[in-house]
Amino acid sequence: MATPDPPVTAPPRATASAPSGPAGHRFPTLFSPLRVGAVELANRIVMTAHVTHYGEDHLISQRHVDYYTERIKGGAGLVITEVQGVHPTSTAGFPEVCFAFPPEAVERNAALAASVHAHGGRVFAQLWHSGMHTDGRLFSHYIQPVGPSSLPCTRYREPPREMEEEDIEEVIEGFAASAANLKAAGIDGAEIHMGHSYLIGQFLSPYYNRRTDRWGGSLDNRLRLALAVLDRIWERVGADWTVGVRISADELVPGGLGLADMQQVCQALVARTRVDFIDCSVGTFNSGAIMVPPMYFPHGVNVHLAAAIRGACPGTPVLAVGRITDPALAEKVLDSGAADLVGMTRALLCDPELPNKARSGRTEEILHCIGCLQACLGRMHDGKAISCLLNPAAGKEREWGPGNLVAAAERRRVVVVGGGPAGMEAARVAAQRGHAVTLLEKQSALGGQVQLIVRQPKREEFGEITRWWPRELERLGVDVRTGREATAEGILALDPQVVIVATGSVPDKTGFSYHECDRPGMPGAELPHVLTAWEVLESPGRAGGRVILVDENGSYEAACTADFLAQRGHKVTVVTRWFRLGVDIPDAVIGLLYTRLAKAGAEVRTTAVVREIAPDHVLIENVFSKSSQTEPCDSVVLVMGKTPCNRLYRELKGRVPALHLIGDAAAPRVMDQAIYEGHKAGRQA
Ligand code: SF4
């Protein structure tokens, strides 16, 4: 069935009201209201759409409701739900993908709208079709991905079927039916996803759209789907609703849509239909990490793009995104005229109370997102429900939200041993519940392994951990004692009712591999030029010019220590038994690290192990062919297993009323698990 040309008549566009922020705090513009389409937002802080994997039955879940409501309770003006598909072929690779088109979506979205409204906030839903970026093998009922052209997706590597007229019509109708469902549910508006090279973006972009019919070629033809979708939605929902678009203001791919092209696209959209706001993201599946920029990018990295789009579309509210993690920066972005709204998505994931803290002058209490991506995007890419490295309550609001941290029935004497992330979080939560907490740390400063991580290039933002936690511990009256190693007798002398052992781990220097349990270690590991990553980070001068770094655990520790050495001029060769360096690091981030390493002249040998170490070389063996070769070197850096430091736990067992073993001291793992266990122990104390 042919799709009619989009009508050019559309309901009039709402205009932004002038900033009129309340006096009495440092962020008058940030906390000023703004009219967007048919709704008034209480302030300019937005949690933008991001995939959570919280869906149930492919619908918005109670977990979503709790998660978004927590951010509204914390003071955000608007939340935009994660993508809600408009057609069964819109799934990307998200096993819990939510759909907005089924009738049951109304009830689930209604629960969300009611909860958000009850706390004075607004909620939009993001409507989306993933197009060519669809994993057709995601479910046992295989899906046939569709797209404007038959180019394969870079992530899922499947070529889609080129869409025919009736496919396009079905998708347009899917957007309209989904928008009608959202409106019926009481959701305040919709954001139509036209960016990140999803379906509408694919049609817009000459990079993805290779069609020669009326849907491809000229700008008018490439705009046809976007306009048809918006017009059909307006026909269906009427003028008293709000609909905006999310765009990639620069696709950052050669032959794709640059900023000037997107200015033209946006101008055409606002001139030819009604667009209530423009959310300016950036990048495509082919542009690397910039879509969700990690700590390797500066704060506010995309603000200039929002400013350019705002300049091209005067009168249409524009939303800026990209590492806006602090209210002072957000205020500056708004005051500079770059944008009308700020997306503070990961900032709110990390600290849902950021707006209320900023508004009440408690900025020092804000826990800032550090851009690590470890528990948010990293987990999302693994198909796991997202959380936050620094805030383990994220995604567990019903059980662990700030309002659920109840005072302990009885004030107990709690001793926490170990001032790394796990111990500090245990002490903080226990103190917040009203316990009398003593924290013992053998080093002169708190932070544990964080003290080393911040030395790695571009990882200094981990210093938020050694800023925020000690300050919170002080604020909560925790008795912090540093610089002396705890003993069992010393702990017992404090007469504790609860002891939490968070004494961490130490790197194993034997070269033992759990993949080769038949040998006790790596021959030559005892030689003086063999170091651990910790030793190198503590004393970089100990590493020689040519370094072999062994990545056995696939972690940031190996990749970022290799980066540390390479940037300091060492000739680094990484040897890993896996198919790539840093197998536990999301693709986007490891791509950045590979780029940094390659530019610094480092080399990565995959599917290889160091068989033995000699004073001036190592023997490297391929894990499949078993062929080997020698490689000269001056130093060897092992990033292999770690040994838990749990002696105190064993000595105290049975001698105190309650004893917990958490974090690396229980089993050396990643930091999000350590902080999670610290939080849990603090609640259990
Ligand atoms: Fe920010 Fe890291 Fe938390 Fe993600 S996991 S929200 S990047 S601090």
PDB file of C-alpha atoms in Angstrom, residues 108-328:
ATOM      1  CA  ARG A 108       1.853  -0.326  32.352  1.00  0.00           C
ATOM      2  CA  ASN A 109       2.574   3.190  31.126  1.00  0.00           C
ATOM      3  CA  ALA A 110      -0.425   4.463  33.111  1.00  0.00           C
ATOM      4  CA  ALA A 111       1.145   3.131  36.315  1.00  0.00           C
ATOM      5  CA  LEU A 112       4.329   5.007  35.466  1.00  0.00           C
ATOM      6  CA  ALA A 113       2.520   8.242  34.610  1.00  0.00           C
ATOM      7  CA  ALA A 114       0.471   8.110  37.799  1.00  0.00           C
ATOM      8  CA  SER A 115       3.528   7.573  39.966  1.00  0.00           C
ATOM      9  CA  VAL A 116       5.543  10.350  38.315  1.00  0.00           C
ATOM     10  CA  HIS A 117       2.623  12.781  38.481  1.00  0.00           C
ATOM     11  CA  ALA A 118       2.015  11.965  42.138  1.00  0.00           C
ATOM     12  CA  HIS A 119       5.465  13.361  42.840  1.00  0.00           C
ATOM     13  CA  GLY A 120       5.082  16.471  40.711  1.00  0.00           C
ATOM     14  CA  GLY A 121       7.108  15.371  37.702  1.00  0.00           C
ATOM     15  CA  ARG A 122       6.549  14.821  34.021  1.00  0.00           C
ATOM     16  CA  VAL A 123       7.244  11.768  31.919  1.00  0.00           C
ATOM     17  CA  PHE A 124       7.692  11.332  28.196  1.00  0.00           C
ATOM     18  CA  ALA A 125       8.229   8.004  26.469  1.00  0.00           C
ATOM     19  CA  GLN A 126      10.711   7.411  23.711  1.00  0.00           C
ATOM     20  CA  LEU A 127       9.196   5.764  20.646  1.00  0.00           C
ATOM     21  CA  TRP A 128      11.561   3.906  18.402  1.00  0.00           C
ATOM     22  CA  HIS A 129      12.193   1.482  15.640  1.00  0.00           C
ATOM     23  CA  SER A 130      15.656  -0.083  15.577  1.00  0.00           C
ATOM     24  CA  GLY A 131      15.591  -0.802  11.819  1.00  0.00           C
ATOM     25  CA  MET A 132      18.753  -2.469  10.552  1.00  0.00           C
ATOM     26  CA  HIS A 133      20.217  -2.506  14.074  1.00  0.00           C
ATOM     27  CA  THR A 134      18.176  -5.521  15.070  1.00  0.00           C
ATOM     28  CA  ASP A 135      19.417  -8.876  16.245  1.00  0.00           C
ATOM     29  CA  GLY A 136      17.144 -11.220  14.331  1.00  0.00           C
ATOM     30  CA  ARG A 137      18.325 -14.136  16.503  1.00  0.00           C
ATOM     31  CA  LEU A 138      17.416 -12.442  19.791  1.00  0.00           C
ATOM     32  CA  PHE A 139      14.354 -14.594  20.414  1.00  0.00           C
ATOM     33  CA  SER A 140      13.599 -18.188  19.508  1.00  0.00           C
ATOM     34  CA  HIS A 141      11.026 -16.826  17.062  1.00  0.00           C
ATOM     35  CA  TYR A 142      13.602 -15.371  14.714  1.00  0.00           C
ATOM     36  CA  ILE A 143      12.914 -11.837  13.513  1.00  0.00           C
ATOM     37  CA  GLN A 144      13.595 -10.622  10.009  1.00  0.00           C
ATOM     38  CA  PRO A 145      15.343  -7.260  10.501  1.00  0.00           C
ATOM     39  CA  VAL A 146      14.227  -4.492   8.158  1.00  0.00           C
ATOM     40  CA  GLY A 147      15.924  -1.304   7.059  1.00  0.00           C
ATOM     41  CA  PRO A 148      15.984   1.265   4.299  1.00  0.00           C
ATOM     42  CA  SER A 149      18.726  -0.667   2.504  1.00  0.00           C
ATOM     43  CA  SER A 150      20.365  -4.034   2.889  1.00  0.00           C
ATOM     44  CA  LEU A 151      23.554  -2.868   4.628  1.00  0.00           C
ATOM     45  CA  PRO A 152      24.437  -5.124   7.566  1.00  0.00           C
ATOM     46  CA  CYS A 153      24.476  -3.734  11.098  1.00  0.00           C
ATOM     47  CA  THR A 154      27.967  -3.287  12.520  1.00  0.00           C
ATOM     48  CA  ARG A 155      26.966  -4.731  15.906  1.00  0.00           C
ATOM     49  CA  TYR A 156      24.669  -7.618  15.007  1.00  0.00           C
ATOM     50  CA  ARG A 157      26.226  -8.181  11.567  1.00  0.00           C
ATOM     51  CA  GLU A 158      22.931  -9.132   9.899  1.00  0.00           C
ATOM     52  CA  PRO A 159      21.846  -7.556   6.634  1.00  0.00           C
ATOM     53  CA  PRO A 160      18.211  -6.430   6.935  1.00  0.00           C
ATOM     54  CA  ARG A 161      15.513  -6.904   4.358  1.00  0.00           C
ATOM     55  CA  GLU A 162      15.017  -3.709   2.348  1.00  0.00           C
ATOM     56  CA  MET A 163      11.685  -2.231   3.385  1.00  0.00           C
ATOM     57  CA  GLU A 164       8.823  -2.127   0.915  1.00  0.00           C
ATOM     58  CA  GLU A 165       6.032   0.455   0.843  1.00  0.00           C
ATOM     59  CA  GLU A 166       3.750  -1.672   3.024  1.00  0.00           C
ATOM     60  CA  ASP A 167       6.512  -2.188   5.587  1.00  0.00           C
ATOM     61  CA  ILE A 168       7.033   1.546   5.820  1.00  0.00           C
ATOM     62  CA  GLU A 169       3.317   2.152   6.212  1.00  0.00           C
ATOM     63  CA  GLU A 170       3.155  -0.436   9.017  1.00  0.00           C
ATOM     64  CA  VAL A 171       5.938   1.323  10.864  1.00  0.00           C
ATOM     65  CA  ILE A 172       4.339   4.764  10.481  1.00  0.00           C
ATOM     66  CA  GLU A 173       1.105   3.327  11.806  1.00  0.00           C
ATOM     67  CA  GLY A 174       3.029   1.645  14.628  1.00  0.00           C
ATOM     68  CA  PHE A 175       4.397   5.015  15.737  1.00  0.00           C
ATOM     69  CA  ALA A 176       0.924   6.572  15.644  1.00  0.00           C
ATOM     70  CA  ALA A 177      -0.783   3.687  17.471  1.00  0.00           C
ATOM     71  CA  SER A 178       1.964   3.653  20.088  1.00  0.00           C
ATOM     72  CA  ALA A 179       1.687   7.412  20.641  1.00  0.00           C
ATOM     73  CA  ALA A 180      -2.075   7.031  21.052  1.00  0.00           C
ATOM     74  CA  ASN A 181      -1.477   4.321  23.660  1.00  0.00           C
ATOM     75  CA  LEU A 182       0.912   6.581  25.545  1.00  0.00           C
ATOM     76  CA  LYS A 183      -1.528   9.458  25.533  1.00  0.00           C
ATOM     77  CA  ALA A 184      -4.313   7.160  26.727  1.00  0.00           C
ATOM     78  CA  ALA A 185      -2.002   6.069  29.544  1.00  0.00           C
ATOM     79  CA  GLY A 186      -1.511   9.634  30.733  1.00  0.00           C
ATOM     80  CA  ILE A 187       2.118   9.864  29.604  1.00  0.00           C
ATOM     81  CA  ASP A 188       2.853  13.560  29.012  1.00  0.00           C
ATOM     82  CA  GLY A 189       4.500  13.266  25.632  1.00  0.00           C
ATOM     83  CA  ALA A 190       6.656  11.272  23.260  1.00  0.00           C
ATOM     84  CA  GLU A 191      10.166  11.598  22.008  1.00  0.00           C
ATOM     85  CA  ILE A 192      10.550  10.122  18.543  1.00  0.00           C
ATOM     86  CA  HIS A 193      13.978   8.578  18.151  1.00  0.00           C
ATOM     87  CA  MET A 194      15.517   9.827  14.919  1.00  0.00           C
ATOM     88  CA  GLY A 195      19.129   9.545  15.988  1.00  0.00           C
ATOM     89  CA  HIS A 196      21.806   6.965  16.755  1.00  0.00           C
ATOM     90  CA  SER A 197      21.245   5.437  13.297  1.00  0.00           C
ATOM     91  CA  TYR A 198      17.974   3.797  14.304  1.00  0.00           C
ATOM     92  CA  LEU A 199      15.309   3.408  11.634  1.00  0.00           C
ATOM     93  CA  ILE A 200      14.214   7.011  11.070  1.00  0.00           C
ATOM     94  CA  GLY A 201      17.841   8.104  11.346  1.00  0.00           C
ATOM     95  CA  GLN A 202      18.757   5.415   8.803  1.00  0.00           C
ATOM     96  CA  PHE A 203      16.260   6.874   6.366  1.00  0.00           C
ATOM     97  CA  LEU A 204      17.536  10.399   7.021  1.00  0.00           C
ATOM     98  CA  SER A 205      21.174   9.503   6.491  1.00  0.00           C
ATOM     99  CA  PRO A 206      22.803   9.036   3.082  1.00  0.00           C
ATOM    100  CA  TYR A 207      25.295   6.773   4.863  1.00  0.00           C
ATOM    101  CA  TYR A 208      22.613   4.153   5.573  1.00  0.00           C
ATOM    102  CA  ASN A 209      19.906   5.045   3.041  1.00  0.00           C
ATOM    103  CA  ARG A 210      20.908   3.841  -0.432  1.00  0.00           C
ATOM    104  CA  ARG A 211      17.394   3.846  -1.887  1.00  0.00           C
ATOM    105  CA  THR A 212      16.548   5.277  -5.254  1.00  0.00           C
ATOM    106  CA  ASP A 213      12.762   5.474  -4.782  1.00  0.00           C
ATOM    107  CA  ARG A 214      10.777   8.259  -3.116  1.00  0.00           C
ATOM    108  CA  TRP A 215      12.252   7.326   0.295  1.00  0.00           C
ATOM    109  CA  GLY A 216      15.887   7.871  -0.674  1.00  0.00           C
ATOM    110  CA  GLY A 217      18.219  10.189  -2.528  1.00  0.00           C
ATOM    111  CA  SER A 218      17.310  13.850  -2.054  1.00  0.00           C
ATOM    112  CA  LEU A 219      16.910  15.401   1.389  1.00  0.00           C
ATOM    113  CA  ASP A 220      13.177  15.733   0.783  1.00  0.00           C
ATOM    114  CA  ASN A 221      12.943  12.020   0.096  1.00  0.00           C
ATOM    115  CA  ARG A 222      15.070  11.073   3.099  1.00  0.00           C
ATOM    116  CA  LEU A 223      12.918  13.319   5.314  1.00  0.00           C
ATOM    117  CA  ARG A 224       9.718  11.708   4.127  1.00  0.00           C
ATOM    118  CA  LEU A 225       9.566   9.021   6.835  1.00  0.00           C
ATOM    119  CA  ALA A 226      10.339  11.418   9.694  1.00  0.00           C
ATOM    120  CA  LEU A 227       7.640  13.818   8.540  1.00  0.00           C
ATOM    121  CA  ALA A 228       5.140  11.044   7.894  1.00  0.00           C
ATOM    122  CA  VAL A 229       5.657   9.658  11.390  1.00  0.00           C
ATOM    123  CA  LEU A 230       5.264  13.033  13.088  1.00  0.00           C
ATOM    124  CA  ASP A 231       2.227  13.999  11.049  1.00  0.00           C
ATOM    125  CA  ARG A 232       0.493  10.673  11.609  1.00  0.00           C
ATOM    126  CA  ILE A 233       1.123  10.980  15.343  1.00  0.00           C
ATOM    127  CA  TRP A 234      -0.330  14.484  15.451  1.00  0.00           C
ATOM    128  CA  GLU A 235      -3.362  13.317  13.481  1.00  0.00           C
ATOM    129  CA  ARG A 236      -3.886  10.592  16.063  1.00  0.00           C
ATOM    130  CA  VAL A 237      -3.190  12.374  19.353  1.00  0.00           C
ATOM    131  CA  GLY A 238      -4.432  15.931  18.680  1.00  0.00           C
ATOM    132  CA  ALA A 239      -2.757  19.200  19.532  1.00  0.00           C
ATOM    133  CA  ASP A 240      -2.978  18.952  23.332  1.00  0.00           C
ATOM    134  CA  TRP A 241       0.016  16.691  23.697  1.00  0.00           C
ATOM    135  CA  THR A 242       3.775  16.987  23.392  1.00  0.00           C
ATOM    136  CA  VAL A 243       5.993  15.393  20.764  1.00  0.00           C
ATOM    137  CA  GLY A 244       9.666  16.035  20.221  1.00  0.00           C
ATOM    138  CA  VAL A 245      12.529  14.306  18.487  1.00  0.00           C
ATOM    139  CA  ARG A 246      15.874  12.884  19.457  1.00  0.00           C
ATOM    140  CA  ILE A 247      18.518  13.393  16.813  1.00  0.00           C
ATOM    141  CA  SER A 248      22.174  12.756  16.302  1.00  0.00           C
ATOM    142  CA  ALA A 249      23.285  16.322  15.649  1.00  0.00           C
ATOM    143  CA  ASP A 250      26.391  14.953  13.954  1.00  0.00           C
ATOM    144  CA  GLU A 251      26.620  11.341  12.827  1.00  0.00           C
ATOM    145  CA  LEU A 252      30.416  11.520  12.860  1.00  0.00           C
ATOM    146  CA  VAL A 253      30.759   9.101   9.964  1.00  0.00           C
ATOM    147  CA  PRO A 254      32.229  10.004   6.588  1.00  0.00           C
ATOM    148  CA  GLY A 255      29.388  10.336   4.104  1.00  0.00           C
ATOM    149  CA  GLY A 256      26.839  10.624   6.918  1.00  0.00           C
ATOM    150  CA  LEU A 257      24.951  13.632   8.228  1.00  0.00           C
ATOM    151  CA  GLY A 258      27.229  16.321   9.635  1.00  0.00           C
ATOM    152  CA  LEU A 259      26.125  19.181  11.828  1.00  0.00           C
ATOM    153  CA  ALA A 260      25.219  21.467   8.912  1.00  0.00           C
ATOM    154  CA  ASP A 261      23.112  18.680   7.394  1.00  0.00           C
ATOM    155  CA  MET A 262      21.324  18.113  10.677  1.00  0.00           C
ATOM    156  CA  GLN A 263      20.636  21.816  11.052  1.00  0.00           C
ATOM    157  CA  GLN A 264      18.912  21.585   7.662  1.00  0.00           C
ATOM    158  CA  VAL A 265      16.995  18.479   8.716  1.00  0.00           C
ATOM    159  CA  CYS A 266      15.803  20.127  11.934  1.00  0.00           C
ATOM    160  CA  GLN A 267      14.835  23.319  10.142  1.00  0.00           C
ATOM    161  CA  ALA A 268      12.773  21.271   7.695  1.00  0.00           C
ATOM    162  CA  LEU A 269      11.092  19.359  10.519  1.00  0.00           C
ATOM    163  CA  VAL A 270      10.100  22.434  12.521  1.00  0.00           C
ATOM    164  CA  ALA A 271       8.970  24.258   9.366  1.00  0.00           C
ATOM    165  CA  ARG A 272       6.892  21.421   7.927  1.00  0.00           C
ATOM    166  CA  THR A 273       5.349  19.811  10.971  1.00  0.00           C
ATOM    167  CA  ARG A 274       5.175  20.411  14.713  1.00  0.00           C
ATOM    168  CA  VAL A 275       8.223  19.545  16.834  1.00  0.00           C
ATOM    169  CA  ASP A 276       7.956  20.555  20.487  1.00  0.00           C
ATOM    170  CA  PHE A 277      11.584  19.947  21.423  1.00  0.00           C
ATOM    171  CA  ILE A 278      14.823  18.656  19.946  1.00  0.00           C
ATOM    172  CA  ASP A 279      17.020  16.355  22.012  1.00  0.00           C
ATOM    173  CA  CYS A 280      20.547  16.647  20.587  1.00  0.00           C
ATOM    174  CA  SER A 281      22.595  13.505  20.927  1.00  0.00           C
ATOM    175  CA  VAL A 282      25.362  12.462  18.573  1.00  0.00           C
ATOM    176  CA  GLY A 283      26.832   9.527  16.690  1.00  0.00           C
ATOM    177  CA  THR A 284      25.703   6.260  15.167  1.00  0.00           C
ATOM    178  CA  PHE A 285      26.534   2.597  15.559  1.00  0.00           C
ATOM    179  CA  ASN A 286      29.492   3.336  13.294  1.00  0.00           C
ATOM    180  CA  SER A 287      30.887   6.250  15.320  1.00  0.00           C
ATOM    181  CA  GLY A 288      32.409   4.504  18.341  1.00  0.00           C
ATOM    182  CA  ALA A 289      31.946   5.473  21.967  1.00  0.00           C
ATOM    183  CA  ILE A 290      30.566   8.987  21.594  1.00  0.00           C
ATOM    184  CA  MET A 291      26.880   7.965  21.813  1.00  0.00           C
ATOM    185  CA  VAL A 292      27.416   7.329  25.547  1.00  0.00           C
ATOM    186  CA  PRO A 293      30.698   9.098  26.220  1.00  0.00           C
ATOM    187  CA  PRO A 294      32.904   7.566  28.907  1.00  0.00           C
ATOM    188  CA  MET A 295      35.463   9.401  31.043  1.00  0.00           C
ATOM    189  CA  TYR A 296      37.811   9.665  28.079  1.00  0.00           C
ATOM    190  CA  PHE A 297      35.612  12.509  26.805  1.00  0.00           C
ATOM    191  CA  PRO A 298      35.343  15.927  28.457  1.00  0.00           C
ATOM    192  CA  HIS A 299      32.280  17.036  30.389  1.00  0.00           C
ATOM    193  CA  GLY A 300      29.652  18.680  28.209  1.00  0.00           C
ATOM    194  CA  VAL A 301      31.274  17.150  25.143  1.00  0.00           C
ATOM    195  CA  ASN A 302      28.228  17.670  22.892  1.00  0.00           C
ATOM    196  CA  VAL A 303      26.981  21.035  24.106  1.00  0.00           C
ATOM    197  CA  HIS A 304      28.295  22.867  21.040  1.00  0.00           C
ATOM    198  CA  LEU A 305      26.077  20.690  18.862  1.00  0.00           C
ATOM    199  CA  ALA A 306      22.970  21.566  20.851  1.00  0.00           C
ATOM    200  CA  ALA A 307      23.925  25.244  20.556  1.00  0.00           C
ATOM    201  CA  ALA A 308      24.201  24.956  16.794  1.00  0.00           C
ATOM    202  CA  ILE A 309      20.839  23.211  16.466  1.00  0.00           C
ATOM    203  CA  ARG A 310      19.233  25.780  18.784  1.00  0.00           C
ATOM    204  CA  GLY A 311      20.682  28.547  16.638  1.00  0.00           C
ATOM    205  CA  ALA A 312      19.187  26.957  13.529  1.00  0.00           C
ATOM    206  CA  CYS A 313      15.742  26.431  15.075  1.00  0.00           C
ATOM    207  CA  PRO A 314      14.914  29.494  17.161  1.00  0.00           C
ATOM    208  CA  GLY A 315      11.867  29.030  19.390  1.00  0.00           C
ATOM    209  CA  THR A 316      12.116  25.258  19.645  1.00  0.00           C
ATOM    210  CA  PRO A 317      13.378  24.066  23.041  1.00  0.00           C
ATOM    211  CA  VAL A 318      16.641  22.172  22.698  1.00  0.00           C
ATOM    212  CA  LEU A 319      17.995  19.539  25.061  1.00  0.00           C
ATOM    213  CA  ALA A 320      21.771  19.176  25.458  1.00  0.00           C
ATOM    214  CA  VAL A 321      23.312  15.880  26.569  1.00  0.00           C
ATOM    215  CA  GLY A 322      26.748  14.337  27.076  1.00  0.00           C
ATOM    216  CA  ARG A 323      28.553  14.177  30.403  1.00  0.00           C
ATOM    217  CA  ILE A 324      26.649  17.017  32.074  1.00  0.00           C
ATOM    218  CA  THR A 325      27.163  15.672  35.560  1.00  0.00           C
ATOM    219  CA  ASP A 326      27.306  18.748  37.740  1.00  0.00           C
ATOM    220  CA  PRO A 327      24.670  21.425  38.370  1.00  0.00           C
ATOM    221  CA  ALA A 328      27.209  24.213  37.909  1.00  0.00           C
TER     222      ALA A 328
END
